Coordinates of C-alpha atoms in Angstrom, one line a residue:
M1 CA 141.7 48.7 111.6
K2 CA 138.4 47.4 112.0
P3 CA 136.0 49.6 113.6
K4 CA 134.0 47.7 116.6
L5 CA 130.8 49.2 115.3
L6 CA 127.6 48.4 113.3
L7 CA 127.6 51.0 110.7
P8 CA 124.3 53.1 111.0
L9 CA 122.2 52.7 108.4
L10 CA 123.9 54.7 105.7
F11 CA 121.7 54.9 102.4
T12 CA 118.8 56.4 104.9
G13 CA 120.9 59.1 106.7
L14 CA 122.2 60.0 103.1
A15 CA 118.2 59.8 101.4
F16 CA 117.6 62.5 104.1
I17 CA 121.1 64.4 103.6
S18 CA 119.7 64.7 99.9
C19 CA 116.1 65.6 100.5
I20 CA 117.2 68.6 102.6
T21 CA 120.0 69.6 99.9
E22 CA 117.3 69.7 96.8
K23 CA 115.0 71.6 98.8
K24 CA 117.8 74.0 99.9
M25 CA 118.3 74.0 96.5
S26 CA 114.8 74.7 94.7
E27 CA 114.7 78.1 97.2
Q28 CA 117.2 79.0 95.2
K29 CA 115.5 78.8 92.0
G30 CA 115.9 81.2 89.8
A31 CA 118.8 82.4 91.8
A32 CA 121.4 83.8 89.5
H33 CA 123.8 80.8 91.5
D34 CA 123.2 77.0 92.4
Y35 CA 126.4 77.4 95.1
L36 CA 125.6 78.2 99.1
T37 CA 128.2 81.4 100.6
I38 CA 129.4 80.3 103.4
D39 CA 127.2 81.9 106.2
E40 CA 124.4 80.3 103.7
A41 CA 126.3 76.8 104.8
I42 CA 125.7 77.1 108.1
S43 CA 122.3 78.2 108.4
A44 CA 121.5 74.8 105.1
L45 CA 120.3 72.5 107.3
K46 CA 117.1 73.5 108.7
V47 CA 116.2 70.5 110.8
R48 CA 119.0 71.5 113.6
E49 CA 117.9 68.4 115.8
A50 CA 119.1 66.9 113.5
A51 CA 122.9 67.1 114.5
A52 CA 123.4 65.6 117.8
P53 CA 124.7 67.5 120.5
L54 CA 128.7 67.0 121.9
A55 CA 128.6 64.2 123.3
V56 CA 131.7 64.2 126.6
D57 CA 133.2 60.4 125.8
P58 CA 134.0 59.2 129.3
G59 CA 136.2 56.6 128.1
V60 CA 140.7 57.4 128.2
S61 CA 141.5 57.8 124.7
P62 CA 144.3 55.7 123.9
K63 CA 147.3 56.5 122.1
L64 CA 148.0 56.5 118.6
P65 CA 149.4 53.8 116.8
A66 CA 153.2 53.8 116.1
S67 CA 153.1 54.3 112.5
F68 CA 151.0 57.5 113.5
S69 CA 153.2 58.6 116.2
P70 CA 155.3 61.3 116.5
P71 CA 158.5 62.5 116.0
Y72 CA 156.6 63.1 112.6
R73 CA 158.9 63.1 109.5
S74 CA 157.3 66.5 106.6
V75 CA 156.8 65.8 103.1
K76 CA 159.0 69.1 102.0
P77 CA 155.9 71.9 101.5
I78 CA 155.1 72.2 97.8
K79 CA 153.2 75.1 95.6
L80 CA 150.8 72.2 93.7
F81 CA 149.1 74.8 91.0
D82 CA 148.7 79.2 91.6
N83 CA 146.6 78.3 93.9
L84 CA 146.8 74.6 95.8
Y85 CA 149.8 73.6 98.2
F86 CA 150.6 70.7 100.0
V87 CA 151.8 71.0 103.9
G88 CA 152.1 67.3 105.7
T89 CA 154.2 64.4 106.9
T90 CA 154.9 61.1 105.7
T91 CA 152.2 59.9 107.9
V92 CA 148.7 62.7 106.3
G93 CA 149.2 65.4 105.0
A94 CA 146.9 68.7 104.3
F95 CA 146.1 70.5 101.2
I96 CA 145.5 74.5 101.0
V97 CA 143.4 76.4 98.7
D98 CA 143.9 80.8 98.3
S99 CA 140.5 81.7 97.5
G100 CA 141.2 85.1 97.2
D101 CA 139.2 85.7 100.2
G102 CA 141.1 83.8 103.0
L103 CA 143.0 80.4 102.9
V104 CA 140.7 76.5 102.8
M105 CA 142.5 74.1 104.4
L106 CA 141.0 70.7 103.7
D107 CA 142.2 68.5 106.4
T108 CA 143.8 69.0 109.7
G109 CA 146.3 66.0 110.5
N110 CA 147.0 63.5 113.2
G111 CA 147.1 65.9 116.8
D112 CA 148.8 68.8 117.9
A113 CA 152.3 67.3 117.0
D114 CA 151.5 67.7 113.0
I115 CA 149.4 70.2 112.7
A116 CA 152.2 72.3 114.2
M117 CA 154.2 71.0 112.0
M118 CA 152.6 72.2 109.3
V119 CA 151.1 75.7 109.9
E120 CA 155.3 76.5 110.0
D121 CA 155.2 75.2 106.4
M122 CA 152.5 77.1 105.6
K123 CA 154.6 80.4 106.4
K124 CA 157.7 79.1 104.9
L125 CA 155.2 78.8 101.4
G126 CA 154.5 82.1 102.1
L127 CA 151.0 81.6 103.8
D128 CA 149.5 83.2 106.4
P129 CA 147.9 80.3 108.5
S130 CA 145.8 83.2 110.5
R131 CA 144.0 83.2 107.2
I132 CA 142.5 80.4 107.0
K133 CA 139.0 81.0 107.3
L134 CA 137.4 77.0 106.1
I135 CA 138.3 73.7 107.6
F136 CA 137.2 71.3 105.7
I137 CA 137.2 67.7 107.2
S138 CA 137.4 65.1 105.1
H139 CA 135.6 62.0 107.0
E140 CA 135.8 60.8 111.2
H141 CA 139.1 59.3 111.4
F142 CA 141.3 60.8 114.0
D143 CA 144.1 61.7 111.6
H144 CA 142.0 63.8 109.4
Y145 CA 140.1 66.0 112.3
G146 CA 143.1 66.3 114.8
G147 CA 144.5 69.4 114.0
V148 CA 140.9 71.4 114.5
Q149 CA 141.1 71.9 118.1
Y150 CA 144.8 73.2 118.2
L151 CA 144.2 75.1 115.4
K152 CA 140.6 77.2 116.6
K153 CA 142.7 77.9 119.3
N154 CA 146.7 79.2 118.7
V155 CA 146.3 79.4 114.7
C156 CA 142.2 80.4 113.3
P157 CA 139.6 81.1 115.8
D158 CA 137.9 82.7 113.6
A159 CA 137.7 79.7 111.3
R160 CA 135.0 78.0 110.2
V161 CA 134.9 74.6 111.0
A162 CA 132.9 71.8 108.0
M163 CA 132.2 67.8 108.2
S164 CA 129.5 66.4 107.0
L165 CA 126.4 64.9 109.5
T166 CA 127.1 61.6 109.3
G167 CA 130.7 61.9 110.6
W168 CA 129.8 64.4 113.3
N169 CA 127.2 62.3 114.7
M170 CA 129.2 59.5 114.5
L171 CA 131.9 61.2 116.5
Q172 CA 128.9 61.8 118.9
T173 CA 128.2 57.9 119.6
V174 CA 131.4 56.0 119.1
P175 CA 133.7 55.6 122.1
S176 CA 137.4 56.4 121.9
E177 CA 138.8 53.5 119.9
W178 CA 140.5 52.1 117.0
A179 CA 140.7 55.5 114.3
Y180 CA 137.9 57.1 116.4
I181 CA 140.9 58.4 119.6
G182 CA 142.3 61.3 119.6
T183 CA 141.7 65.2 120.3
R184 CA 138.3 65.7 118.2
P185 CA 136.7 68.8 117.1
Q186 CA 134.2 70.2 119.4
S187 CA 132.0 71.6 117.5
V188 CA 130.6 72.3 113.5
D189 CA 129.4 75.5 111.8
I190 CA 129.1 73.1 108.7
Y191 CA 127.1 70.4 108.5
L192 CA 128.4 69.0 104.9
L193 CA 125.4 67.7 102.8
D194 CA 125.7 65.6 99.1
G195 CA 125.6 67.7 96.5
M196 CA 126.9 70.9 98.9
K197 CA 128.6 73.4 96.9
I198 CA 130.3 76.1 98.9
K199 CA 131.9 78.9 97.7
T200 CA 134.2 81.5 99.1
G201 CA 136.2 84.0 97.3
S202 CA 136.7 82.6 93.8
V203 CA 136.9 79.3 94.0
I204 CA 133.8 77.2 94.4
F205 CA 134.0 73.4 96.5
Q206 CA 131.9 70.4 95.2
I207 CA 131.0 67.9 98.2
I208 CA 130.1 63.9 97.0
A209 CA 129.4 61.6 100.0
T210 CA 131.4 58.9 99.6
P211 CA 130.9 56.5 102.3
G212 CA 133.0 52.8 103.0
H213 CA 136.3 54.4 104.1
S214 CA 134.2 55.2 107.0
P215 CA 129.9 56.7 107.3
G216 CA 130.6 60.2 107.0
C217 CA 133.2 59.8 104.4
L218 CA 133.3 62.7 101.6
S219 CA 135.4 63.4 98.5
F220 CA 135.8 66.2 97.0
I221 CA 136.0 68.7 93.2
F222 CA 137.4 72.4 93.2
P223 CA 139.1 74.3 90.6
V224 CA 142.7 74.9 90.4
T225 CA 144.8 77.1 88.5
E226 CA 148.0 76.4 86.1
N227 CA 149.7 79.7 84.9
G228 CA 145.8 81.6 85.1
E229 CA 144.3 78.4 83.1
T230 CA 141.6 76.3 84.8
H231 CA 141.6 73.0 85.8
M232 CA 139.7 70.3 88.1
A233 CA 140.8 68.9 91.2
G234 CA 139.2 65.2 92.7
I235 CA 140.1 64.2 95.9
M236 CA 138.7 60.4 96.7
G237 CA 138.3 60.8 100.5
G238 CA 139.0 57.8 102.1
S239 CA 142.1 55.1 101.2
A240 CA 141.7 51.3 102.8
V241 CA 138.7 49.3 102.4
W242 CA 138.3 47.3 105.6
P243 CA 137.9 43.5 105.5
T244 CA 134.0 44.0 105.8
Q245 CA 131.1 43.1 103.0
V246 CA 129.2 46.2 103.8
E247 CA 131.9 48.8 104.0
T248 CA 133.7 47.1 101.0
R249 CA 130.8 47.0 98.7
L250 CA 129.9 50.9 99.9
Y251 CA 133.7 51.7 98.9
K252 CA 133.1 50.1 95.7
S253 CA 130.0 51.8 95.3
S254 CA 131.4 55.3 96.1
V255 CA 134.0 55.3 93.4
E256 CA 131.8 55.1 91.2
Y257 CA 129.5 57.2 92.5
F258 CA 132.4 59.8 93.4
K259 CA 133.7 59.3 89.3
A260 CA 130.1 60.5 88.1
F261 CA 130.1 63.6 89.6
A262 CA 134.4 64.1 88.2
Q263 CA 133.6 63.3 84.7
A264 CA 130.5 66.2 84.6
A265 CA 133.1 68.4 86.6
K266 CA 135.7 67.0 83.9
C267 CA 138.9 66.4 86.6
D268 CA 142.0 66.2 85.4
V269 CA 144.0 66.2 88.6
G270 CA 143.9 63.4 90.9
L271 CA 144.8 64.5 94.8
A272 CA 145.1 62.6 98.0
F273 CA 145.5 63.5 101.4
H274 CA 148.3 60.6 102.5
S275 CA 150.5 61.9 99.7
Q276 CA 153.8 61.1 100.2
E277 CA 157.0 62.4 99.0
S278 CA 156.7 60.0 95.2
D279 CA 153.5 61.8 94.1
F280 CA 155.3 65.0 93.9
A281 CA 158.3 64.3 92.3
Q282 CA 158.2 64.8 89.1
L283 CA 156.7 68.4 89.9
R284 CA 160.2 69.4 92.1
I285 CA 161.8 69.0 88.7
R286 CA 159.6 70.2 86.6
K287 CA 161.9 72.6 84.1
P288 CA 159.6 76.2 83.4
G289 CA 157.6 75.9 80.8
E290 CA 156.9 72.0 81.4
P291 CA 153.6 71.3 81.8
N292 CA 152.2 70.0 85.0
P293 CA 152.8 66.9 85.9
L294 CA 150.1 66.8 88.0
V295 CA 147.4 67.7 85.1
I296 CA 146.9 64.2 83.9
G297 CA 144.1 64.7 82.0
Q298 CA 139.9 63.5 81.4
E299 CA 140.6 59.7 80.8
K300 CA 143.6 59.7 83.3
F301 CA 141.8 60.5 86.4
D302 CA 139.3 58.0 85.3
K303 CA 141.9 55.1 84.1
V304 CA 144.9 55.6 86.3
F305 CA 143.6 57.6 89.6
L306 CA 140.9 55.9 90.1
Q307 CA 141.7 52.4 89.5
K308 CA 144.0 53.0 92.4
Y309 CA 141.1 53.0 94.4
R310 CA 139.4 49.9 92.5
D311 CA 142.3 48.1 92.7
R312 CA 142.6 48.3 97.0
Y313 CA 138.5 46.8 96.5
Q314 CA 139.6 43.7 94.5
K315 CA 143.1 43.3 96.5
M316 CA 140.1 43.3 99.2
L317 CA 137.7 41.3 97.9
E318 CA 139.8 38.6 96.4
S319 CA 141.9 38.5 100.2
G320 CA 140.3 35.8 101.9
D321 CA 140.1 38.1 104.6
I322 CA 136.2 39.3 104.5
N323 CA 133.3 37.7 106.6
P324 CA 131.7 36.1 103.6
Y325 CA 127.7 36.6 104.3
K326 CA 125.6 34.4 106.6
P327 CA 122.7 33.0 104.8
L328 CA 118.8 34.4 105.9

């Protein structure tokens, strides 16, 4: 999929966003923490006009691509850690974190059909979907925001929705084409900013801006526990590399940017929204007392998990599909 619109001035936008975030954090100097509660995160955007008003796209949303269309085949729902679960299909999935004070859902699938399956799969894991308190959207592509409206209408009407300011604004300007089709979020409660930390229950989610796969793409770092022992999970928000000079270079720089935060947080668990059954095969056959195979260690988080994303960048760079820079 190749976008038909030019990317926004990302670095200018991110610089503005970082200033807002730093201002908010500086206001908290002397406080006992550097994170925001959900209520604080809702009010963190001081210049409300920075968020574009909801736009009604007059165009007709085309059908989903065949590879993203129903019927869907579920990946058998699975408990990954004491407080982390995966539900989804062979197309795309979502992570559920039990924060101790409600559930947090990261991403929502393509639309009504697959999110309804995910809701039922949550029940199979013993989770109550109505307890979803916070919904993170990793980026502004239909296979990640598509289930938000279904959840808000049918499952967890009081859940707060969070996505990047850049991603929200992008959806108010880009027409229903390419990766921006399907049912879009109609409102956002929290506009996520680079460097934000949001706490709900006992879990702090760190938000990292990683543009390239999409202008508003975000990655996440948060703790998980295995028999009470804490590990740090990292999710790289975007997967595919698009054949343009700007997006390809942004993608590569974002991998290294995310790496810096992952190293500082000592990430030893790497996760992806487009997980497949093979990603959990070893966990399913694990015997009692054996270590969790998803804990790969800090060195492999960089050399194995993040290397997959570097390899995708390099493959695109060498593919010959990218138009060369034109001389000024």
